[in-house]
Amino acid sequence: MKISDTVVGAGFVAAGALIIAGTLNYPSLDAGHPGPSLFPRLLGGLMAIFGGLVGLKGLRTGDTTEEVEWLLLHKSTGFINAMFVLVGVAAYILLVEKLGFLLTGALLLFVIMWRLNVTPVKALIVAVVFNTIVHFLFYKIMRVPLPMGILWW
Amino acid sequence: MIDHIWTALVMLSSWKLILTIAICSVYGLFVGAVPGLTATMAAALLVPFTFFMDPLPALVAIVTMEAMAIFAGDIPAALVRIPGTPSSAAYTDDSYELTKQGKAELVLGVDVITSAIGGLMGAVVLMTSAPLLAEVALKFTSFEYFWLAALGLSATVMIASTDPLKAGLALFVGLFFSCVGLDITLGYPRFTFGSTELLNGVDFIPAMIGLFGVSEILRNMGSSHLQYPITAVKAEKIFSGVAKTLWKYKANMVRAGGIGVFIGILPGAGADIAAWIAYAASKRFSKEPELFGKGAIEPIVDAGTANNACLAGDWVPALVFGIPGDSITAIVIGVLFMKGLRPGPMIFEQQPELIYAVYISFIIANILMVPFGYLAIKVSGKLLKVPRNILMPAILMFCIVGSFAINNSFFDVGLMLAMGILGYFFENNGIPVAPIVLGMVLGPIIEQNFMVSMIKSGWDLTQFFTRPTAAILAVLTILTWVAPFLPAIMRRLRGGNAPA
């Protein structure tokens, strides 16, 4: 997922500008000295300058986003697997309070392992056993209140 | 002093601590030896556990783990030509070439012994220099701390990276994260977007786990079926011929140890940089530089000593000033704060036993490295065959639960995920992740000390340059920025119109 340095640089220029814009309403100290806004504004400025330089350097060296790579992204196993993980964790956050850790955690492990070509039976066994160990370690020993959900323990 | 050493030794000899050391040794060796898992990631994943430990075992755990991991990174470098951690990258080609020549045992033997010796050299410097520097640091005021943090930021950008512009961008992102939450002058909420969770700022630990754990998992998703032929090694033979080799390069080891510790003490630059610089120095002074990269043992001796020597060096600024030497000590500072301890010169007076425990655990870890390293090499064949398609999901689970455990909050799990995506995107575009961490740790130090200095001097900027120590630090900071351009400036001054 390599993007052209020109685009990356432009992104940082925009981010720097947004940071500065975000500080416009900040209060100042007595006698008009800058307070909470000083540091973020300085940072926003530096970020924009460095972003601009990265962008210019990208333009000069002709560093471009590889179009072919972008078009083939939906065929790249690594990228799809990474998306699987992202969506999986997001789903975990949404579901875990309702379903509980034991179920949601095992489900997440199973789905990702299955996606990574572990045989279903092996994936199921590893997911349940490993997740139970993690639960024991954090819930019983370290007393982290992992959500119980619909399971009673 | 003897009292403190004794107290530290008594604390270290409890069965719980011995068990901690043993478990963390194995953990470090495993993480180091499996390509794709880094020592920084291991440290970030250790933090949720240290949350439930006393400060002393927590520090001992991190010291032991990192020492073992940096050595173990050498194992896959020699056997499959993939460095286990970035710190072994400098001499991976030489290691693998020697393995192809049938000298894998010698390489691994040299790796383990130079790592141990380098680590011990680092420990000696830490023990002697840290208390002295702490005396000096007692006299530091906000002006000096401001410059120290500025020096750390500058070194991160200018020395610790190949692309200063991109490292700078990463640093600013980290500094920006440190701005989020209530500001220190007026308590005004900055960039919180109405979220109560963000009032206290971006939580360091979930951010760390995301940047170093989740992003690494995402990157490894493409290579879940990584298969490589593994050279079988006879572990019994690894120590034969090592003594002769090391004796031949004894001067190299002293030089490399010095380089390693120096890079370590320099805020912001870690073991990987130390290895590269030691490699370059080794080549520069070698009698046979033409062999470098084609299977020379000399750079392995040098860089292998330097990266482990660097580790203890990294703890010097972290303990004395609260300025991290590398990304692992940045995490250590986070752990200390979590425990209500403020790293800095006072800790040397208030909790000397803690400092001595760090010293002693560096010594213990580096002595244990020889037998533990031997065992790791013995099982290296199996270690390198760990199925990644089971390992990566398992680590992901630890990331999720670890992020949750700090504040028992799902917001933190979301934060971890967001940071994971950011780290993945950054690394894919050649933007290093480590400066983000240093920015997050140094941000509050630099802003707080600047604001305090300005308010107490009535906005008089000259005070930053007129105090003697502040002036020295200011000059060093400016030099860090100017140094890379000096050769060009000199040429222009001397020649006028030198060929482009």
XYZ file of C-alpha atoms in Angstrom:
653
model
C 0.000 0.000 0.000
C 2.606 2.512 -1.069
C 1.253 5.965 -1.837
C 3.178 8.641 -3.735
C 5.331 10.868 -1.533
C 3.652 13.857 -3.174
C 0.267 12.737 -1.873
C 1.697 11.831 1.555
C 3.383 15.236 1.757
C 0.185 17.036 0.735
C -1.689 15.067 3.385
C 0.686 16.292 6.076
C 0.388 19.888 4.844
C -3.395 19.563 5.207
C -3.046 17.928 8.634
C -0.743 20.727 9.791
C -3.218 23.354 8.567
C -6.095 21.558 10.335
C -4.145 21.487 13.592
C -3.509 25.227 13.383
C -7.166 25.867 12.468
C -8.219 23.831 15.492
C -6.333 26.160 17.850
C -7.787 29.454 16.588
C -10.337 29.737 19.418
C -7.918 28.763 22.193
C -7.636 31.249 25.074
C -4.367 33.099 25.689
C -2.553 33.772 28.951
C -2.538 37.096 30.794
C -1.062 40.011 28.868
C -1.832 38.262 25.606
C 1.012 35.742 25.803
C 0.173 32.542 23.902
C -0.794 29.631 26.132
C -2.454 26.374 25.120
C -2.228 27.288 21.437
C 1.526 27.933 21.198
C 2.799 24.376 21.005
C 0.138 22.922 18.664
C 0.482 25.879 16.290
C 4.237 25.451 16.165
C 3.753 21.748 15.493
C 1.122 22.313 12.836
C 3.471 24.727 11.104
C 6.432 22.346 11.245
C 4.276 19.454 10.070
C 3.105 21.501 7.063
C 6.679 22.588 6.216
C 8.118 19.070 6.456
C 5.091 17.687 4.568
C 5.657 20.256 1.847
C 9.329 19.299 1.572
C 8.486 15.583 1.349
C 5.914 16.397 -1.330
C 8.359 18.527 -3.339
C 11.028 15.842 -3.105
C 8.463 13.313 -4.333
C 7.579 15.543 -7.270
C 11.227 16.036 -8.214
C 12.133 12.356 -8.086
C 8.939 11.421 -9.946
C 7.809 9.147 -7.118
C 4.222 8.197 -7.990
C 1.535 5.987 -6.593
C 1.795 2.741 -8.464
C -1.546 2.554 -10.186
C -1.219 -1.100 -11.055
C -0.580 -1.895 -7.430
C -3.764 -0.067 -6.447
C -5.856 -1.857 -9.025
C -4.496 -5.199 -7.898
C -5.040 -4.453 -4.235
C -8.248 -6.479 -4.100
C -6.217 -9.476 -5.228
C -3.390 -9.016 -2.712
C -3.826 -11.697 -0.053
C -1.761 -9.767 2.477
C -3.955 -6.688 2.135
C -7.221 -8.621 2.311
C -5.994 -10.537 5.348
C -5.030 -7.245 6.999
C -8.535 -5.888 6.304
C -9.956 -9.067 7.819
C -8.035 -8.379 11.010
C -9.185 -4.745 11.128
C -12.841 -5.571 10.588
C -12.522 -8.479 13.025
C -11.188 -6.295 15.839
C -13.841 -3.637 15.146
C -16.549 -6.331 15.299
C -14.995 -7.635 18.524
C -15.292 -4.185 20.137
C -18.965 -3.975 19.145
C -19.921 -7.500 20.168
C -17.871 -8.325 23.225
C -20.094 -6.620 25.802
C -23.156 -8.508 24.576
C -21.633 -11.890 23.835
C -18.874 -11.875 26.451
C -15.160 -12.376 26.097
C -15.077 -16.172 25.993
C -17.337 -16.351 22.973
C -16.250 -13.239 21.053
C -12.530 -13.810 21.600
C -12.719 -17.434 20.451
C -14.795 -16.402 17.454
C -12.283 -13.735 16.407
C -9.366 -16.153 16.741
C -11.203 -18.834 14.786
C -12.191 -16.539 11.930
C -8.689 -15.115 11.462
C -6.954 -18.496 11.674
C -9.458 -19.978 9.274
C -8.809 -17.087 6.890
C -5.067 -17.827 7.186
C -5.663 -21.395 5.977
C -5.547 -23.239 9.287
C -7.829 -26.275 8.981
C -11.242 -25.572 10.602
C -10.960 -28.289 13.252
C -7.471 -27.213 14.279
C -8.495 -23.536 14.229
C -11.511 -24.265 16.441
C -9.496 -26.224 18.997
C -6.653 -23.684 19.136
C -9.133 -20.766 19.342
C -11.100 -22.216 22.247
C -8.094 -23.487 24.207
C -5.947 -20.391 23.727
C -8.793 -18.003 24.444
C -9.613 -19.845 27.661
C -5.969 -19.574 28.737
C -5.987 -15.804 28.042
C -9.247 -15.510 29.984
C -7.791 -17.402 32.940
C -4.600 -15.329 32.902
C -6.295 -11.931 32.738
C -9.651 -12.558 34.462
C -8.686 -14.961 37.225
C -5.059 -14.077 37.927
C -4.819 -10.387 37.039
C -8.486 -9.657 37.849
C -9.213 -7.727 34.662
C -13.029 -7.456 34.400
C -13.410 -8.989 30.953
C -17.087 -8.890 29.985
C -19.010 -12.058 30.813
C -21.902 -11.575 28.389
C -24.306 -14.423 27.793
C -21.992 -17.059 29.258
C -22.317 -17.324 33.015
C -18.632 -17.551 33.975
C 25.959 1.777 48.725
C 26.672 -1.780 49.892
C 23.358 -1.608 51.778
C 21.458 -0.757 48.618
C 23.173 -3.498 46.615
C 22.349 -5.939 49.407
C 18.691 -4.811 49.518
C 18.455 -5.162 45.748
C 20.048 -8.621 45.850
C 17.689 -9.800 48.587
C 14.716 -8.570 46.575
C 16.036 -10.204 43.432
C 16.557 -13.559 45.115
C 12.879 -14.148 45.891
C 11.451 -17.121 44.025
C 8.904 -14.883 42.304
C 11.651 -12.778 40.766
C 13.741 -15.760 39.762
C 10.646 -17.096 38.027
C 10.047 -13.694 36.383
C 13.627 -13.655 35.092
C 13.317 -17.195 33.729
C 9.972 -16.546 32.012
C 11.128 -13.233 30.541
C 14.344 -14.833 29.275
C 12.379 -17.433 27.370
C 9.901 -14.768 26.180
C 12.705 -12.516 24.958
C 14.494 -15.347 23.162
C 11.281 -16.421 21.464
C 10.300 -12.932 20.327
C 13.815 -12.180 19.151
C 14.189 -15.421 17.236
C 10.856 -15.239 15.400
C 11.205 -12.850 12.448
C 8.552 -10.131 12.433
C 8.315 -9.875 16.212
C 10.445 -7.054 17.620
C 11.804 -6.327 21.082
C 9.770 -3.093 21.207
C 6.587 -5.009 20.454
C 7.509 -7.486 23.189
C 8.041 -4.630 25.643
C 4.673 -3.071 24.738
C 2.934 -6.408 25.273
C 4.705 -6.865 28.620
C 3.271 -3.606 29.968
C -0.234 -4.912 30.800
C 1.470 -7.588 32.910
C 3.804 -5.117 34.597
C 0.661 -3.158 35.506
C -0.036 -5.903 38.026
C 3.547 -6.166 39.289
C 5.580 -4.095 41.723
C 7.964 -1.602 40.071
C 11.063 -3.719 40.722
C 9.995 -6.978 39.023
C 8.475 -4.889 36.222
C 11.837 -3.284 35.438
C 13.704 -6.567 35.833
C 11.258 -8.203 33.405
C 11.873 -5.590 30.714
C 15.686 -5.632 31.136
C 15.855 -9.425 30.885
C 13.483 -9.606 27.952
C 15.238 -6.959 25.852
C 18.747 -8.338 26.423
C 17.665 -11.823 25.334
C 15.605 -10.563 22.376
C 18.400 -8.477 20.875
C 20.727 -11.486 20.968
C 18.101 -13.922 19.661
C 17.538 -11.701 16.626
C 20.924 -12.980 15.441
C 19.684 -16.585 15.178
C 17.365 -16.252 12.140
C 19.836 -13.775 10.621
C 22.420 -16.558 10.522
C 20.103 -19.446 9.701
C 17.539 -18.046 7.244
C 18.943 -14.620 6.322
C 16.090 -12.714 7.997
C 17.045 -10.584 11.007
C 14.893 -11.513 14.004
C 14.828 -7.880 15.134
C 16.037 -4.749 13.280
C 19.144 -4.699 15.521
C 20.612 -7.705 13.709
C 20.008 -6.316 10.220
C 23.479 -4.769 9.825
C 25.330 -8.094 9.787
C 22.652 -10.443 8.440
C 24.378 -10.895 5.070
C 27.739 -11.687 6.623
C 26.140 -14.139 9.056
C 24.237 -15.974 6.352
C 27.212 -16.127 3.980
C 29.272 -17.787 6.716
C 26.434 -20.236 7.348
C 26.504 -21.162 3.657
C 30.230 -21.827 4.069
C 29.360 -24.299 6.838
C 30.364 -22.011 9.696
C 26.914 -21.482 11.276
C 28.153 -22.799 14.634
C 31.002 -20.285 14.780
C 28.675 -17.397 13.858
C 26.119 -18.297 16.520
C 28.856 -18.873 19.103
C 30.346 -15.454 18.353
C 26.825 -13.935 18.425
C 26.017 -15.214 21.884
C 29.388 -14.407 23.475
C 29.728 -10.924 21.934
C 26.142 -10.159 22.958
C 26.911 -11.139 26.557
C 30.207 -9.219 26.638
C 28.640 -6.174 24.957
C 25.765 -6.271 27.424
C 28.160 -6.436 30.378
C 30.187 -3.517 28.995
C 26.970 -1.522 28.743
C 26.039 -2.468 32.307
C 29.403 -1.237 33.634
C 28.980 2.131 31.903
C 25.397 2.410 33.168
C 26.529 1.702 36.741
C 29.367 4.209 36.653
C 27.886 7.033 34.604
C 24.258 7.127 35.754
C 24.953 8.110 39.417
C 27.461 10.764 38.302
C 25.033 12.224 35.782
C 22.273 12.123 38.395
C 24.404 14.438 40.595
C 24.674 16.855 37.690
C 20.984 16.496 36.872
C 20.017 17.605 40.390
C 21.104 21.117 39.448
C 19.015 21.148 36.256
C 16.098 23.547 35.984
C 13.305 23.796 33.430
C 15.694 25.545 31.012
C 18.104 22.602 30.932
C 15.303 20.042 30.742
C 13.816 21.889 27.795
C 17.111 21.684 25.893
C 17.657 18.066 26.875
C 14.282 17.127 25.435
C 14.999 19.253 22.354
C 18.319 17.425 21.950
C 16.480 14.106 22.183
C 14.007 15.145 19.508
C 16.793 16.413 17.267
C 18.830 13.223 17.609
C 15.730 11.168 16.777
C 15.257 13.041 13.527
C 18.823 13.699 12.419
C 20.788 10.676 13.657
C 18.375 7.827 14.190
C 16.886 7.755 10.709
C 17.784 7.487 7.059
C 15.158 10.020 5.961
C 15.148 12.999 8.354
C 12.095 14.582 6.696
C 9.901 11.545 7.203
C 11.288 10.921 10.695
C 10.411 14.557 11.444
C 6.830 14.019 10.281
C 6.487 10.959 12.520
C 7.920 12.933 15.427
C 5.427 15.777 14.935
C 2.578 13.280 14.880
C 3.808 11.935 18.236
C 4.178 15.451 19.632
C 0.658 16.253 18.426
C -0.722 13.207 20.259
C 0.982 14.528 23.387
C -0.989 17.806 23.000
C -4.339 16.028 23.200
C -6.103 16.505 26.549
C -6.025 19.230 29.189
C -3.227 21.715 28.568
C -0.763 22.475 31.359
C -1.064 26.256 31.509
C -4.835 26.801 31.748
C -6.276 23.298 31.843
C -7.946 23.998 28.517
C -9.086 20.836 26.675
C -7.190 20.483 23.392
C -8.277 18.264 20.480
C -10.596 16.166 22.648
C -13.597 16.480 20.283
C -15.915 16.331 23.262
C -14.675 12.910 24.334
C -14.172 12.462 28.081
C -11.697 9.620 27.453
C -9.367 12.017 25.654
C -9.330 14.608 28.479
C -6.385 12.797 30.035
C -4.646 12.588 26.698
C -3.930 9.754 24.292
C -3.154 6.814 26.555
C 0.421 5.763 25.950
C 0.103 1.996 26.421
C -2.737 1.184 23.978
C -1.036 3.527 21.496
C 2.215 1.588 21.893
C 0.525 -1.783 21.507
C -1.197 -0.523 18.363
C 1.905 1.042 16.805
C 4.252 -1.856 17.473
C 1.937 -4.843 17.905
C -1.094 -4.484 15.671
C 0.780 -2.796 12.812
C 3.334 -5.621 12.886
C 0.549 -8.211 12.765
C -1.049 -6.435 9.798
C 2.291 -6.410 8.002
C 2.815 -10.107 8.691
C -0.541 -11.009 7.185
C 0.981 -11.100 3.718
C 3.615 -13.612 4.709
C 1.571 -16.101 6.703
C 2.942 -18.983 4.697
C 6.553 -17.973 4.954
C 8.623 -21.062 4.265
C 12.364 -21.068 4.374
C 14.961 -23.785 4.372
C 16.536 -23.879 7.811
C 20.141 -24.872 8.273
C 20.521 -27.460 11.024
C 23.139 -26.542 13.620
C 25.046 -28.651 16.109
C 24.594 -26.565 19.262
C 27.340 -28.521 21.086
C 29.911 -27.102 18.695
C 29.034 -23.414 18.901
C 31.753 -22.480 21.375
C 34.692 -24.079 19.551
C 36.928 -21.508 17.940
C 35.040 -18.580 19.505
C 37.768 -17.695 22.021
C 40.408 -17.543 19.278
C 38.234 -15.341 17.055
C 37.331 -12.954 19.851
C 40.963 -12.686 21.002
C 41.937 -11.700 17.493
C 39.321 -8.929 17.473
C 39.613 -7.828 21.107
C 40.332 -4.227 20.155
C 37.267 -4.248 17.888
C 35.084 -5.317 20.794
C 36.275 -2.468 22.998
C 35.636 0.039 20.215
C 32.240 -1.446 19.343
C 31.211 -1.516 23.015
C 32.115 2.158 23.277
C 30.146 3.022 20.147
C 27.158 1.004 21.365
C 27.009 2.635 24.783
C 27.487 6.110 23.320
C 24.658 5.644 20.808
C 22.576 4.261 23.662
C 23.132 7.259 25.910
C 22.254 9.559 23.023
C 18.514 10.113 23.400
C 16.431 8.663 20.626
C 18.904 6.312 18.910
C 18.662 2.609 19.720
C 20.387 -0.727 19.176
C 19.732 -0.950 15.432
C 21.533 2.348 14.818
C 24.357 1.233 17.129
C 24.830 -1.918 15.054
C 24.941 -0.010 11.762
C 27.431 2.544 13.066
C 29.648 -0.147 14.613
C 29.520 -2.010 11.297
C 30.610 1.097 9.404
C 33.423 1.782 11.889
C 34.543 -1.839 11.655
C 34.749 -1.631 7.876
C 36.565 1.698 8.005
C 39.349 0.377 10.247
C 39.463 -3.220 9.009
C 42.507 -4.766 7.306
C 40.183 -6.672 4.982
C 37.208 -4.377 4.241
C 36.695 -6.110 0.895
C 35.350 -9.185 2.721
C 32.546 -7.233 4.421
C 29.101 -8.325 3.270
C 30.571 -11.501 1.774
C 30.930 -13.538 4.929
C 33.338 -11.747 7.273
C 33.279 -12.558 10.983
C 34.813 -9.200 11.956
C 31.649 -7.059 11.497
C 29.631 -9.693 13.359
C 31.963 -9.284 16.342
C 31.687 -5.483 16.172
C 27.995 -4.974 15.511
C 27.003 -7.936 17.704
C 28.834 -6.321 20.634
C 27.508 -2.840 19.917
C 23.792 -3.609 19.789
C 23.778 -5.291 23.183
C 26.075 -2.653 24.716
C 23.588 -0.044 23.518
C 20.728 -1.437 25.616
C 22.149 -0.460 29.002
C 23.250 2.865 27.528
C 19.630 3.572 26.589
C 18.686 3.359 30.271
C 21.111 6.142 31.269
C 19.100 9.148 29.993
C 15.849 7.332 30.812
C 16.691 6.880 34.502
C 18.694 10.065 35.028
C 16.603 12.602 33.105
C 13.400 10.795 32.169
C 14.432 11.198 28.502
C 14.196 7.871 26.644
C 17.293 6.477 24.934
C 15.183 4.390 22.515
C 11.611 3.185 22.038
C 11.913 0.431 24.691
C 13.068 2.862 27.377
C 10.237 5.165 26.259
C 7.937 2.336 27.307
C 9.928 1.929 30.546
C 9.299 5.602 31.355
C 5.598 4.998 30.707
C 5.683 2.054 33.122
C 7.440 4.116 35.802
C 4.849 6.890 35.517
C 2.098 4.285 35.729
C 3.649 3.151 39.010
C 3.659 6.723 40.301
C 7.448 6.974 39.964
C 9.001 9.943 38.237
C 12.245 9.033 36.480
C 14.927 11.621 37.184
C 17.771 12.316 39.585
C 15.516 12.100 42.656
C 14.805 8.430 42.037
C 18.512 7.748 42.702
C 18.079 9.152 46.216
C 14.570 8.047 47.013
C 14.596 4.522 45.605
C 18.230 3.544 45.126
C 17.391 -0.145 45.478
C 15.326 0.126 42.297
C 18.291 1.555 40.400
C 20.627 -1.119 41.772
C 18.130 -3.791 40.797
C 18.273 -2.506 37.198
C 22.106 -2.667 37.296
C 22.137 -6.158 38.751
C 19.490 -7.478 36.390
C 21.547 -6.279 33.419
C 24.480 -8.291 34.779
C 22.360 -11.359 35.538
C 20.601 -11.246 32.154
C 23.882 -11.028 30.259
C 25.445 -13.891 32.205
C 22.316 -16.019 31.780
C 22.456 -15.208 28.085
C 25.166 -17.807 27.515
C 23.283 -20.904 28.806
C 19.875 -19.641 27.660
C 21.294 -18.630 24.293
C 22.823 -22.081 23.926
C 19.419 -23.667 24.549
C 17.715 -21.278 22.116
C 20.236 -22.211 19.418
C 19.657 -25.885 20.200
C 15.913 -25.555 19.554
C 16.300 -22.952 16.792
C 15.067 -25.383 14.141
C 11.722 -25.705 15.946
C 11.573 -22.013 16.881
C 11.778 -20.954 13.253
C 9.021 -23.369 12.276
C 6.401 -21.881 14.610
C 3.289 -21.612 12.392
C 2.742 -17.918 11.808
C -0.909 -18.349 10.906
C -1.545 -19.432 14.512
C 1.033 -17.186 16.177
C -0.207 -13.894 14.692
C -3.883 -14.273 15.748
C -2.668 -15.308 19.217
C -0.553 -12.148 19.519
C -3.520 -10.098 18.318
C -5.555 -11.466 21.225
C -2.837 -10.375 23.673
C -2.851 -6.912 22.061
C -6.629 -6.580 22.489
C -6.812 -7.820 26.058
C -3.623 -5.958 27.022
C -4.990 -2.630 25.762
C -8.259 -3.210 27.564
C -6.578 -4.175 30.843
C -4.938 -0.796 31.499
C -8.171 1.201 32.035
C -10.769 -1.547 31.480
C -12.004 0.499 28.562
C -13.066 -0.433 25.047
C -12.150 3.059 23.961
C -8.536 1.985 24.455
C -9.036 -1.082 22.245
C -10.348 1.239 19.529
C -7.366 3.538 20.087
C -5.059 0.543 19.708
C -6.735 -0.370 16.426
C -6.457 3.195 15.090
C -2.775 3.330 16.028
C -2.253 -0.051 14.382
C -3.654 1.287 11.098
C -1.524 4.428 11.421
C 1.644 2.371 12.043
C 0.846 0.061 9.116
C 0.290 2.999 6.769
C 3.420 4.821 7.969
C 5.750 1.823 7.630
C 4.406 1.061 4.163
C 5.311 4.584 3.092
C 8.803 4.671 4.560
C 7.832 6.760 7.601
C 9.436 5.280 10.747
C 7.168 4.583 13.726
C 9.661 4.895 16.593
C 9.787 8.743 16.491
C 6.020 8.825 17.252
C 6.714 7.161 20.600
C 9.577 9.487 21.427
C 7.364 12.436 20.499
C 4.625 11.205 22.814
C 7.053 10.860 25.737
C 9.090 13.997 25.084
C 6.143 16.229 24.107
C 4.906 16.971 27.634
C 8.508 17.389 28.886
C 9.397 19.920 26.223
C 6.141 21.886 26.404
C 5.903 21.918 30.192
C 9.500 23.004 30.689
C 9.220 25.651 27.998
C 6.032 27.121 29.445
C 7.339 27.037 33.022
C 10.591 28.682 31.917
C 8.771 31.398 30.005
C 6.338 32.181 32.781
C 8.996 32.284 35.494
C 11.359 34.454 33.418
C 8.577 36.798 32.298
C 8.879 35.695 28.650
C 12.607 36.372 28.484
C 14.011 34.041 25.807
C 17.647 34.952 26.488
C 17.638 32.805 29.649
C 17.600 29.717 27.436
C 21.104 30.645 26.278
C 22.709 32.506 29.179
C 22.725 29.737 31.786
C 25.987 27.796 31.217
C 24.606 24.222 31.078
C 21.606 25.352 29.052
C 23.966 27.062 26.607
C 26.034 23.875 26.151
C 22.893 21.820 25.518
C 21.614 24.479 23.131
C 24.849 24.358 21.136
C 24.686 20.535 21.010
C 21.085 20.681 19.793
C 21.896 23.198 17.085
C 24.964 21.173 16.064
C 22.778 18.095 15.621
C 20.769 20.008 13.039
C 23.716 21.645 11.317
C 26.251 18.777 11.358
C 24.923 16.894 8.302
C 25.256 20.062 6.224
C 28.707 21.005 7.537
C 30.745 19.215 4.837
C 28.781 21.001 2.109
C 29.090 24.371 3.847
C 32.831 23.876 4.357
C 33.285 22.974 0.715
C 31.425 26.053 -0.388
C 33.436 28.281 1.957
C 36.741 26.798 0.843
C 36.316 26.254 -2.866
C 33.670 28.786 -3.778
C 32.399 26.884 -6.787
C 33.041 23.226 -6.087
C 31.767 20.778 -8.719
C 28.166 19.840 -8.085
